[in-house]
Coordinates of C-alpha atoms and ligand atoms in Angstrom, one line a residue:
X1 CA 5.8 4.2 -18.4
X2 CA 4.3 7.2 -16.7
X3 CA 3.7 9.2 -19.8
X4 CA 0.4 7.5 -20.6
X5 CA -2.2 9.9 -21.8
X6 CA -5.3 10.6 -19.8
X7 CA -8.1 13.2 -19.4
X8 CA -6.2 15.2 -16.8
X9 CA -3.1 15.5 -19.0
X10 CA -5.4 16.8 -21.8
X11 CA -6.9 19.5 -19.5
X12 CA -3.4 20.6 -18.5
X13 CA -2.2 20.7 -22.0
X14 CA -5.1 23.0 -22.9
X15 CA -4.4 25.2 -20.0
X16 CA -0.8 25.6 -21.0
X17 CA -1.6 26.2 -24.7
X18 CA -4.2 28.9 -23.8
X19 CA -1.7 30.6 -21.6
X20 CA -3.9 30.2 -18.5
X21 CA -1.0 28.7 -16.7
X22 CA 2.7 28.9 -17.2
X23 CA 3.7 26.4 -14.6
X24 CA 1.8 23.4 -13.3
X25 CA 1.6 22.9 -9.6
X26 CA -0.2 20.0 -8.0
X27 CA -0.4 18.7 -4.4
X28 CA -1.0 15.5 -2.6
X29 CA -3.1 16.2 0.4
X30 CA -3.3 13.3 2.8
X31 CA -4.9 13.6 6.2
X32 CA -2.3 12.4 8.7
X33 CA -4.7 10.0 10.4
X34 CA -3.3 6.8 9.1
X35 CA -0.7 5.3 6.8
X36 CA -1.0 5.4 3.1
X37 CA -2.5 2.5 1.2
X38 CA -2.2 1.4 -2.4
X39 CA -5.3 3.5 -3.3
X40 CA -3.3 6.5 -2.3
X41 CA -0.6 5.4 -4.7
X42 CA -3.0 6.2 -7.5
X43 CA -3.4 9.7 -6.2
X44 CA 0.3 10.2 -5.5
X45 CA 1.3 9.0 -9.0
X46 CA -1.4 11.1 -10.7
X47 CA -0.5 14.2 -8.7
X48 CA 3.3 13.9 -9.2
X49 CA 3.3 12.7 -12.8
X50 CA 0.8 15.3 -14.0
X51 CA 3.2 18.0 -12.9
X52 CA 6.5 16.3 -13.6
X53 CA 5.7 15.7 -17.3
X54 CA 5.2 19.5 -17.8
X55 CA 8.2 20.5 -15.8
X56 CA 6.0 21.5 -12.8
X57 CA 6.1 20.4 -9.2
X58 CA 4.0 18.9 -6.4
X59 CA 3.6 19.8 -2.8
X60 CA 2.9 17.4 0.0
X61 CA 0.3 19.0 2.1
X62 CA -0.9 17.4 5.3
X63 CA -4.6 18.1 5.5
X64 CA -4.4 18.4 9.3
X65 CA -7.6 20.2 10.1
X66 CA -9.1 17.6 12.3
X67 CA -7.1 17.5 15.6
X68 CA -8.6 14.5 17.2
X69 CA -7.5 11.9 14.7
X70 CA -4.1 13.1 13.6
X71 CA -0.7 12.1 14.8
X72 CA 3.0 12.8 14.1
X73 CA 3.8 9.1 13.4
X74 CA 1.5 9.3 10.4
X75 CA 3.2 12.6 9.3
X76 CA 6.5 10.9 9.2
X77 CA 5.2 7.6 7.7
X78 CA 3.5 9.4 4.9
X79 CA 6.6 11.2 3.7
X80 CA 8.6 8.1 3.9
X81 CA 6.1 6.2 1.8
X82 CA 6.0 8.9 -0.8
X83 CA 9.7 8.9 -1.1
X84 CA 9.8 5.2 -1.3
X85 CA 7.4 5.3 -4.2
X86 CA 10.0 7.5 -5.9
X87 CA 8.7 11.0 -5.5
X88 CA 10.1 14.0 -3.8
X89 CA 7.7 16.8 -2.9
X90 CA 8.9 20.3 -3.7
X91 CA 7.5 21.6 -0.4
X92 CA 6.1 20.0 2.6
X93 CA 3.3 22.0 4.0
X94 CA 0.7 21.7 6.8
X95 CA -2.9 23.0 6.3
X96 CA -2.7 24.1 9.9
X97 CA -0.1 26.7 9.0
X98 CA -2.8 28.5 7.2
X99 CA -5.3 28.6 10.1
X100 CA -4.8 32.4 10.6
X101 CA -5.4 33.2 6.9
X102 CA -8.4 30.9 6.8
X103 CA -9.8 32.7 9.8
X104 CA -9.3 36.1 8.2
X105 CA -11.0 34.9 5.1
X106 CA -13.9 33.6 7.2
X107 CA -14.2 37.1 8.7
X108 CA -14.3 38.4 5.2
X109 CA -17.2 36.1 4.4
X110 CA -19.1 37.3 7.4
X111 CA -18.5 40.9 6.4
X112 CA -19.9 40.2 3.0
X113 CA -23.0 38.7 4.6
X114 CA -22.0 35.2 3.4
X115 CA -21.4 33.5 6.7
X116 CA -23.2 33.3 10.0
X117 CA -22.8 31.7 13.4
X118 CA -25.5 29.2 14.0
X119 CA -26.6 28.0 17.4
X120 CA -29.0 25.4 16.2
X121 CA -28.3 22.0 17.8
X122 CA -26.7 19.5 15.5
X123 CA -29.6 17.1 15.2
X124 CA -32.0 19.8 14.4
X125 CA -29.6 21.3 11.9
X126 CA -29.4 18.0 10.2
X127 CA -33.2 17.9 10.0
X128 CA -33.4 21.4 8.6
X129 CA -31.0 20.5 5.8
X130 CA -33.7 18.3 4.3
X131 CA -32.7 15.7 1.7
X132 CA -32.4 15.2 -2.0
X133 CA -36.2 15.4 -2.4
X134 CA -37.0 18.0 0.2
X135 CA -35.5 21.5 0.2
X136 CA -33.8 22.6 3.4
X137 CA -35.2 25.0 5.9
X138 CA -33.4 28.2 6.8
X139 CA -32.0 28.4 10.3
X140 CA -33.5 31.0 12.6
X141 CA -30.0 32.3 13.1
X142 CA -29.4 32.8 9.4
X143 CA -30.2 36.5 9.5
X144 CA -28.0 37.6 12.3
X145 CA -26.3 40.9 11.6
X146 CA -22.8 41.2 10.4
X147 CA -21.7 42.8 13.7
X148 CA -23.3 40.1 15.8
X149 CA -21.7 37.3 13.6
X150 CA -18.3 39.0 13.9
X151 CA -18.6 39.1 17.6
X152 CA -19.9 35.6 18.0
X153 CA -17.2 34.2 15.7
X154 CA -14.5 35.9 17.7
X155 CA -16.1 34.4 20.8
X156 CA -15.9 31.0 19.2
X157 CA -12.2 31.5 18.6
X158 CA -11.7 32.7 22.1
X159 CA -13.2 29.5 23.6
X160 CA -16.3 31.1 24.9
X161 CA -18.6 28.3 23.7
X162 CA -18.6 24.6 24.3
X163 CA -17.9 22.0 21.6
X164 CA -21.0 21.6 19.5
X165 CA -22.7 24.7 20.9
X166 CA -22.4 26.6 17.6
X167 CA -20.8 26.5 14.2
X168 CA -19.9 29.1 11.5
X169 CA -21.9 28.4 8.4
X170 CA -21.8 29.7 4.8
X171 CA -24.9 31.4 3.7
X172 CA -25.5 30.0 0.3
X173 CA -28.8 28.3 -0.6
X174 CA -30.9 26.1 1.6
X175 CA -33.0 24.9 -1.4
X176 CA -30.1 24.0 -3.6
X177 CA -30.4 20.5 -5.2
X178 CA -26.8 20.1 -4.2
X179 CA -26.8 19.3 -0.5
X180 CA -23.3 20.6 -0.1
X181 CA -24.6 24.1 -1.0
X182 CA -27.2 24.1 1.8
X183 CA -25.4 26.4 4.1
X184 CA -22.5 24.1 4.9
X185 CA -20.6 24.4 8.1
X186 CA -17.2 26.2 7.7
X187 CA -15.9 26.1 11.3
X188 CA -16.6 23.9 14.3
X189 CA -15.4 24.0 17.9
X190 CA -13.0 21.4 19.2
X191 CA -10.8 21.5 22.3
X192 CA -8.7 18.6 21.3
X193 CA -5.0 19.2 21.2
X194 CA -3.7 19.6 17.7
X195 CA -0.5 17.8 16.7
X196 CA 1.0 21.0 15.1
X197 CA -0.8 23.9 16.7
X198 CA -1.3 22.4 20.2
X199 CA -3.9 24.4 22.1
X200 CA -3.6 27.6 20.0
X201 CA -7.0 27.0 18.3
X202 CA -10.3 25.7 19.5
X203 CA -12.1 26.3 16.2
X204 CA -11.2 24.2 13.2
X205 CA -12.1 24.7 9.5
X206 CA -14.2 22.0 7.8
X207 CA -12.7 20.2 4.9
X208 CA -14.8 21.9 2.3
X209 CA -13.8 25.3 3.4
X210 CA -10.2 24.5 4.2
X211 CA -9.2 22.5 1.1
X212 CA -9.9 25.1 -1.6
X213 CA -8.1 27.8 0.5
X214 CA -5.1 25.5 1.0
X215 CA -4.9 25.0 -2.7
X216 CA -5.4 28.6 -3.5
X217 CA -2.8 29.8 -1.0
X218 CA -0.2 27.5 -2.5
X219 CA -1.0 28.5 -6.0
X220 CA -2.0 25.0 -7.0
X221 CA -3.2 25.0 -10.6
X222 CA -4.8 21.7 -10.8
X223 CA -6.3 20.1 -7.6
X224 CA -6.7 16.4 -8.4
X225 CA -8.8 14.4 -6.2
X226 CA -11.0 11.3 -6.1
X227 CA -14.5 11.1 -7.4
X228 CA -16.4 11.5 -4.2
X229 CA -15.5 15.2 -4.2
X230 CA -17.3 15.9 -7.5
X231 CA -20.4 17.1 -5.8
X232 CA -18.3 19.4 -3.6
X233 CA -16.8 21.2 -6.6
X234 CA -19.5 24.0 -6.7
X235 CA -18.7 24.7 -3.0
X236 CA -14.9 24.5 -3.7
X237 CA -15.4 27.1 -6.4
X238 CA -17.7 29.2 -4.2
X239 CA -15.1 29.3 -1.4
X240 CA -12.3 30.4 -3.7
X241 CA -14.4 33.0 -5.3
X242 CA -16.1 34.5 -2.3
X243 CA -13.0 34.6 -0.1
X244 CA -11.4 36.6 -3.0
X245 CA -8.4 34.4 -3.4
X246 CA -6.0 35.9 -6.0
X247 CA -5.0 32.5 -7.5
X248 CA -7.7 30.2 -8.7
X249 CA -7.1 26.4 -8.6
X250 CA -9.2 24.0 -10.6
X251 CA -10.5 20.8 -9.0
X252 CA -10.5 17.8 -11.3
X253 CA -11.8 14.4 -10.1
X254 CA -10.6 11.0 -11.0
X255 CA -11.9 7.5 -10.2
X256 CA -10.9 5.8 -7.0
X257 CA -9.1 2.6 -7.2
X258 CA -10.2 -0.5 -5.3
X259 CA -8.7 -3.9 -5.2
X260 CA -10.8 -7.1 -5.0
X261 CA -11.2 -8.5 -1.5
X262 CA -9.1 -5.7 0.0
X263 CA -10.2 -3.3 2.6
X264 CA -8.8 0.1 1.7
X265 CA -10.4 2.6 3.9
X266 CA -8.1 4.1 6.5
X267 CA -10.8 3.8 9.1
X268 CA -11.0 0.0 8.6
X269 CA -7.3 -0.4 8.4
X270 CA -6.9 1.5 11.6
X271 CA -9.5 -0.7 13.2
X272 CA -7.5 -3.8 12.2
X273 CA -4.4 -2.2 13.8
X274 CA -6.0 -0.9 16.9
X275 CA -7.8 -4.1 17.7
X276 CA -4.5 -6.1 17.2
X277 CA -6.0 -8.3 14.5
X278 CA -2.9 -7.4 12.5
X279 CA 0.6 -6.7 13.9
X280 CA 0.7 -3.1 12.8
X281 CA 0.3 -0.8 9.8
X282 CA 3.1 -2.5 8.1
X283 CA 1.8 -6.0 8.6
X284 CA 2.7 -7.8 5.4
X285 CA -1.0 -8.6 4.8
X286 CA -2.0 -5.0 4.8
X287 CA -2.6 -3.0 1.6
X288 CA -0.7 -0.1 3.0
X289 CA 2.5 1.0 1.2
X290 CA 4.4 0.1 4.4
X291 CA 2.8 -3.3 4.5
X292 CA 3.5 -4.0 0.8
X293 CA 7.1 -2.8 1.3
X294 CA 7.6 -5.2 4.2
X295 CA 6.0 -8.0 2.3
X296 CA 8.5 -7.3 -0.5
X297 CA 6.6 -5.3 -3.2
X298 CA 8.8 -2.9 -5.1
X299 CA 7.9 0.7 -5.9
X300 CA 8.5 -0.1 -9.5
X301 CA 5.9 -2.9 -9.4
X302 CA 3.4 -0.6 -7.6
X303 CA 3.9 2.1 -10.1
X304 CA 3.5 -0.3 -13.0
X305 CA 0.4 -1.7 -11.5
X306 CA -1.2 1.7 -11.0
X307 CA -0.4 2.7 -14.5
X308 CA -1.8 -0.6 -15.8
X309 CA -5.2 0.1 -14.0
X310 CA -5.6 3.2 -16.2
X311 CA -6.9 6.5 -15.0
X312 CA -10.5 7.4 -15.7
X313 CA -13.4 9.4 -14.4
X314 CA -15.1 6.4 -12.9
X315 CA -14.2 4.3 -9.9
X316 CA -12.6 1.0 -10.7
X317 CA -11.7 -2.3 -9.1
X318 CA -8.5 -4.2 -10.1
X319 CA -7.8 -7.8 -9.4
X320 CA -5.1 -8.9 -7.0
X321 CA -3.7 -10.9 -9.9
X322 CA -2.7 -7.7 -11.7
X323 CA -0.8 -6.5 -8.6
X324 CA 0.9 -9.9 -8.4
X325 CA 1.8 -10.0 -12.0
X326 CA 3.4 -6.5 -11.7
X327 CA 5.7 -7.6 -9.0
X328 CA 6.7 -10.8 -10.8
X329 CA 7.5 -8.8 -13.9
X330 CA 9.6 -6.5 -11.9
X331 CA 11.5 -9.1 -10.0
X332 CA 11.9 -11.7 -12.7
X333 CA 15.3 -10.2 -13.8
X334 CA 16.2 -8.3 -10.7
X335 CA 15.9 -11.2 -8.2
X336 CA 18.6 -13.8 -7.6
X337 CA 17.2 -17.3 -8.2
X338 CA 18.2 -19.5 -5.4
X339 CA 17.2 -22.8 -3.8
X340 CA 15.1 -23.0 -0.6
X341 CA 13.2 -26.0 0.7
X342 CA 10.0 -25.0 2.5
X343 CA 8.8 -28.4 3.7
X344 CA 12.1 -30.3 4.1
X345 CA 12.5 -34.0 3.9
X346 CA 15.9 -35.7 4.3
X347 CA 17.6 -37.4 1.4
X348 CA 20.7 -39.5 2.0
X349 CA 22.8 -40.6 -1.0
X350 CA 24.0 -44.0 0.1
X351 CA 26.7 -44.1 -2.6
X352 CA 28.2 -40.7 -2.0
X353 CA 31.2 -40.5 0.3
X354 CA 30.6 -39.3 3.8
X355 CA 32.4 -36.0 4.6
X356 CA 32.9 -35.1 1.0
X357 CA 31.5 -31.7 -0.2
X358 CA 31.5 -30.5 -3.8
X359 CA 30.7 -27.0 -4.9
X360 CA 29.1 -26.1 -8.2
X361 CA 29.3 -22.7 -9.6
X362 CA 25.9 -21.5 -10.6
X363 CA 24.7 -18.2 -12.0
X364 CA 22.1 -16.4 -9.9
X365 CA 19.8 -15.7 -12.8
X366 CA 20.3 -17.3 -16.2
X367 CA 18.4 -14.4 -17.8
X368 CA 20.5 -11.7 -16.1
X369 CA 24.2 -12.3 -16.0
X370 CA 24.8 -9.1 -14.1
X371 CA 23.7 -10.8 -11.0
X372 CA 26.8 -12.9 -11.0
X373 CA 27.1 -16.4 -9.6
X374 CA 27.7 -18.3 -6.4
X375 CA 28.9 -21.7 -5.4
X376 CA 26.4 -24.2 -4.1
X377 CA 27.4 -27.2 -2.0
X378 CA 26.5 -30.8 -2.6
X379 CA 27.0 -33.8 -0.4
X380 CA 25.7 -37.1 0.8
X381 CA 23.0 -35.2 2.9
X382 CA 20.3 -33.2 1.2
X383 CA 16.9 -31.8 1.8
X384 CA 14.2 -31.8 -0.8
X385 CA 10.6 -30.7 -0.6
X386 CA 8.3 -33.2 1.0
X387 CA 5.9 -32.4 -1.8
X388 CA 8.4 -33.5 -4.4
X389 CA 8.3 -37.1 -3.2
X390 CA 5.7 -39.9 -3.2
X391 CA 6.4 -43.5 -2.5
X392 CA 4.5 -44.8 -5.5
X393 CA 4.4 -42.8 -8.7
X394 CA 0.7 -42.2 -9.2
X395 CA 0.7 -41.8 -13.0
X396 CA 2.9 -40.7 -15.9
X397 CA 2.1 -37.1 -15.4
X398 CA 3.8 -37.1 -12.1
X399 CA 7.2 -35.5 -12.7
X400 CA 8.9 -35.7 -9.3
X401 CA 10.7 -38.2 -7.2
X402 CA 9.1 -41.6 -6.3
X403 CA 10.5 -44.9 -5.2
X404 CA 12.5 -46.5 -8.0
X405 CA 12.3 -43.3 -10.1
X406 CA 15.1 -41.0 -11.1
X407 CA 15.0 -37.2 -11.0
X408 CA 17.6 -34.5 -11.8
X409 CA 18.6 -32.2 -9.0
X410 CA 19.0 -28.7 -10.4
X411 CA 22.6 -27.9 -11.3
X412 CA 23.7 -31.3 -9.9
X413 CA 23.2 -35.0 -10.5
X414 CA 20.4 -37.5 -11.2
X415 CA 19.3 -39.3 -8.1
X416 CA 17.2 -42.4 -7.7
X417 CA 15.1 -43.2 -4.7
X418 CA 15.6 -46.8 -3.5
X419 CA 14.3 -47.0 0.0
X420 CA 12.1 -45.0 2.5
X421 CA 12.4 -44.7 6.2
X422 CA 9.2 -44.1 8.2
X423 CA 8.5 -42.8 11.7
X424 CA 6.3 -44.7 14.0
X425 CA 3.2 -42.9 12.6
X426 CA 4.0 -44.1 9.2
X427 CA 5.2 -40.8 7.8
X428 CA 8.2 -40.7 5.5
X429 CA 11.2 -39.2 7.3
X430 CA 14.0 -40.0 5.1
X431 CA 14.6 -41.1 1.5
X432 CA 17.6 -43.3 0.8
X433 CA 18.8 -42.7 -2.7
X434 CA 21.8 -43.1 -5.0
X435 CA 23.3 -40.6 -7.4
X436 CA 24.9 -41.2 -10.7
X437 CA 28.2 -39.4 -10.9
X438 CA 28.1 -39.3 -14.7
X439 CA 25.0 -37.1 -14.8
X440 CA 26.5 -34.0 -13.3
X441 CA 24.6 -31.3 -15.2
X442 CA 26.5 -29.6 -17.9
X443 CA 29.2 -32.2 -17.8
X444 CA 28.5 -34.3 -20.7
X445 CA 25.6 -35.8 -22.5
X446 CA 23.4 -38.4 -20.9
X447 CA 20.7 -40.4 -22.6
X448 CA 18.4 -41.2 -19.8
X449 CA 15.4 -38.9 -19.3
X450 CA 14.8 -38.3 -15.6
X451 CA 11.3 -38.1 -14.2
X452 CA 11.5 -34.3 -13.8
X453 CA 13.9 -31.8 -12.2
X454 CA 13.6 -30.7 -8.6
X455 CA 15.4 -28.4 -6.3
X456 CA 17.3 -29.2 -3.1
X457 CA 19.6 -27.8 -0.5
X458 CA 22.7 -29.5 0.8
X459 CA 21.9 -30.3 4.5
X460 CA 25.1 -29.7 6.4
X461 CA 25.5 -26.1 5.0
X462 CA 21.8 -25.3 4.7
X463 CA 20.7 -22.2 6.7
X464 CA 17.5 -22.7 8.6
X465 CA 14.9 -20.0 7.8
X466 CA 11.5 -19.0 9.0
X467 CA 9.2 -18.5 6.0
X468 CA 6.0 -16.4 6.2
X469 CA 3.1 -17.1 3.9
X470 CA 0.1 -14.9 3.5
X471 CA -3.4 -15.5 2.3
X472 CA -6.2 -13.0 1.9
X473 CA -6.7 -11.0 5.1
X474 CA -10.4 -10.6 4.6
X475 CA -13.0 -13.1 3.6
X476 CA -15.1 -11.6 0.9
X477 CA -18.5 -11.3 2.5
X478 CA -20.1 -7.9 2.8
X479 CA -22.6 -9.0 5.5
X480 CA -19.9 -9.7 8.0
X481 CA -18.3 -7.3 10.4
X482 CA -14.6 -6.6 10.1
X483 CA -13.9 -8.9 13.1
X484 CA -16.0 -11.7 11.6
X485 CA -14.6 -11.4 8.1
X486 CA -10.9 -11.3 9.2
X487 CA -9.2 -14.4 8.0
X488 CA -7.4 -15.8 11.0
X489 CA -5.4 -18.2 8.9
X490 CA -4.0 -15.5 6.7
X491 CA -0.5 -15.7 8.0
X492 CA 1.2 -19.1 8.2
X493 CA 4.7 -19.9 9.2
X494 CA 6.9 -22.7 8.0
X495 CA 10.4 -23.6 9.0
X496 CA 12.6 -24.5 6.0
X497 CA 16.1 -24.3 4.7
X498 CA 17.8 -21.9 2.3
X499 CA 21.0 -22.4 0.5
X500 CA 24.3 -21.4 2.1
X501 CA 24.7 -18.3 -0.1
X502 CA 21.9 -16.6 1.7
X503 CA 23.6 -16.7 5.1
X504 CA 24.3 -13.0 5.2
X505 CA 21.3 -11.7 3.5
X506 CA 19.8 -8.6 4.9
X507 CA 16.2 -7.2 5.2
X508 CA 14.7 -6.2 1.9
X509 CA 16.9 -8.5 -0.2
X510 CA 14.6 -10.2 -2.7
X511 CA 14.9 -13.7 -4.2
X512 CA 13.2 -16.1 -6.3
X513 CA 13.1 -19.4 -4.5
X514 CA 13.2 -21.8 -7.5
X515 CA 9.9 -23.5 -8.2
X516 CA 8.3 -21.7 -5.2
X517 CA 7.9 -18.0 -5.5
X518 CA 9.4 -14.6 -4.8
X519 CA 10.5 -13.9 -1.2
X520 CA 11.7 -10.8 0.6
X521 CA 13.9 -10.8 3.7
X522 CA 11.7 -9.5 6.5
X523 CA 12.7 -6.6 8.7
X524 CA 12.9 -9.0 11.7
X525 CA 15.4 -11.2 9.9
X526 CA 18.9 -11.5 11.6
X527 CA 22.0 -13.4 10.6
X528 CA 21.3 -16.1 13.2
X529 CA 17.6 -16.4 12.4
X530 CA 16.6 -15.6 8.8
X531 CA 13.0 -14.6 8.1
X532 CA 11.5 -14.5 4.7
X533 CA 8.1 -13.2 3.5
X534 CA 6.5 -14.8 0.5
X535 CA 5.7 -11.8 -1.8
X536 CA 3.9 -13.9 -4.5
X537 CA 4.1 -17.5 -5.6
X538 CA 5.5 -18.2 -9.1
X539 CA 2.8 -17.7 -11.7
X540 CA 2.3 -21.2 -12.9
X541 CA 2.4 -23.6 -10.1
X542 CA 4.7 -26.5 -11.2
X543 CA 2.4 -29.2 -10.0
Ligands
LIG1 P1 -9.6 6.6 3.0 O1 -11.0 6.8 2.4 O2 -8.9 5.4 2.6 O3 -9.5 6.9 4.4 P2 -9.0 9.2 2.3 O4 -9.5 9.7 1.0 O5 -9.7 9.6 3.5 O6 -8.7 7.7 2.2 P3 -6.9 11.1 2.4 O7 -5.8 11.2 3.4 O8 -7.9 12.1 2.5 O9 -7.5 9.7 2.6 O10 -6.4 10.9 0.9 C1 -5.5 11.7 0.3 C2 -5.8 11.7 -1.2 O11 -5.7 10.4 -1.7 C3 -7.1 12.2 -1.5 O12 -7.0 13.2 -2.5 C4 -7.9 11.0 -2.0 O13 -8.8 11.4 -3.0 C5 -6.8 10.1 -2.5 N1 -7.2 8.7 -2.4 C6 -7.5 8.0 -1.2 N2 -7.9 6.8 -1.5 C7 -7.9 6.6 -2.8 C8 -8.2 5.6 -3.7 N3 -8.6 4.4 -3.3 N4 -8.0 5.8 -5.1 C9 -7.6 7.0 -5.5 N5 -7.3 8.0 -4.7 C10 -7.4 7.9 -3.4
LIG2 MG1 -10.2 11.7 3.5

């Protein structure tokens, strides 16, 4: 699947054919300030597959140049998610390990007259930068001498200035039509503690300076990133060139992936977590890889989905239906098909002997014999879905149980509803039915056509289960704040029953609950209290 052609592959092929590169090295460079989401999966797959198909490799590099937002839990979580997706980085690096070299290269820029320490206050500096229509204005500190800049930069490093008091800037072109080239900041001061270097540094390189150096230091040949960095490419190339890096990486941008009605920025996802609107980064409603995993998505489905979205030079939005279709495709043959009743209602077979239990041997998945089979119980006491019963059959399209109608129970007998018991509010609490012992499925021909086929679980052996259902986490309305657009009804819980064979199921086991959907055993599930997450409903609803 991963061998689809795309514009990046074409560039790499050309570079190999011309002898520009002998080995392809890419990197995935997340900032460890949150967990990965499904948008990152596009970047990961693109980075890894672009190298793998040419026998090259990929580094995982934490872009940890911003001390205040980064954390070790994200460092661990990111690697776990990448491995889960099916990729193993050749090396795991930290941008912060290159701080000394970055510093030395900045000193080189100063010596070449290409960087200066600027004491202009931030708001004034922003004004001086101008905008697309107005050229910027040169700072009054722009022409400080090399000696003075060297000394001031050293003082920055030594903690002699306060946060925000000054920055190191590249001296490029204040009138460039590309705003990124208007003397961008290279270093800023921060006294925040860094997750890796602790208190060693109080100056930190800006992304646009650090990233090209990180790539060049690692010998990355093709630095693949999303489209918003396109305008930064001239600066990327400037940094690599002017710092005289021996190896020259090439930045190539691809379109970002969005999914309809899905927040995908780490900042917003973090806000959802920190304000406790969701239960954590791996909340099953979250579009994070850890959330999708907990919900029950498989890495195969995610990879197939990403490939199906195509890779292009423009940003794109995929529908949730594509993601759902990918997981159904993947689970259709892999998942055991079992019976679970989500909204149970009691059925008592008045002509079935009390105390008798029969077991029927049933394959787990008719389309995949390798999954084997299990025995399902049958007795006088059953549960069916409340939705599968109405007192009076409304019309001939209705293909479920009704009073005086007969249905087939999957893998078992025909039953006919004869009588209904109500509670004092008038709701049906029990259906009294009879079964026909000559209709045992597979055991001989029968001429009657039942009014549909429904599923059930035998009541005395049924295992109670908590069933989680998820709706869209966010209402689609751009004018609302995150708090306002959060769908408070996006997680509903039902208490149902699953068949006996699921008694010892463990987290991450996946099932198709017949006629309902695909379900994953949640990480909080225990033998005494099973918990399932609905991954996706079945494609065509049976109703
Ligand atoms: P976010 O905007 O969600 O916070 P980010 O771009 O800040 O994401 P990084 O940790 O910097 O997150 O991302 C690592 C890599 O993943 C970057 O190269 C980025 O281009 C890529 N990436 C992030 N989101 C997407 C997306 N939606 N589609 C494609 N690539 C993405
Ligand atoms: Mg980023």
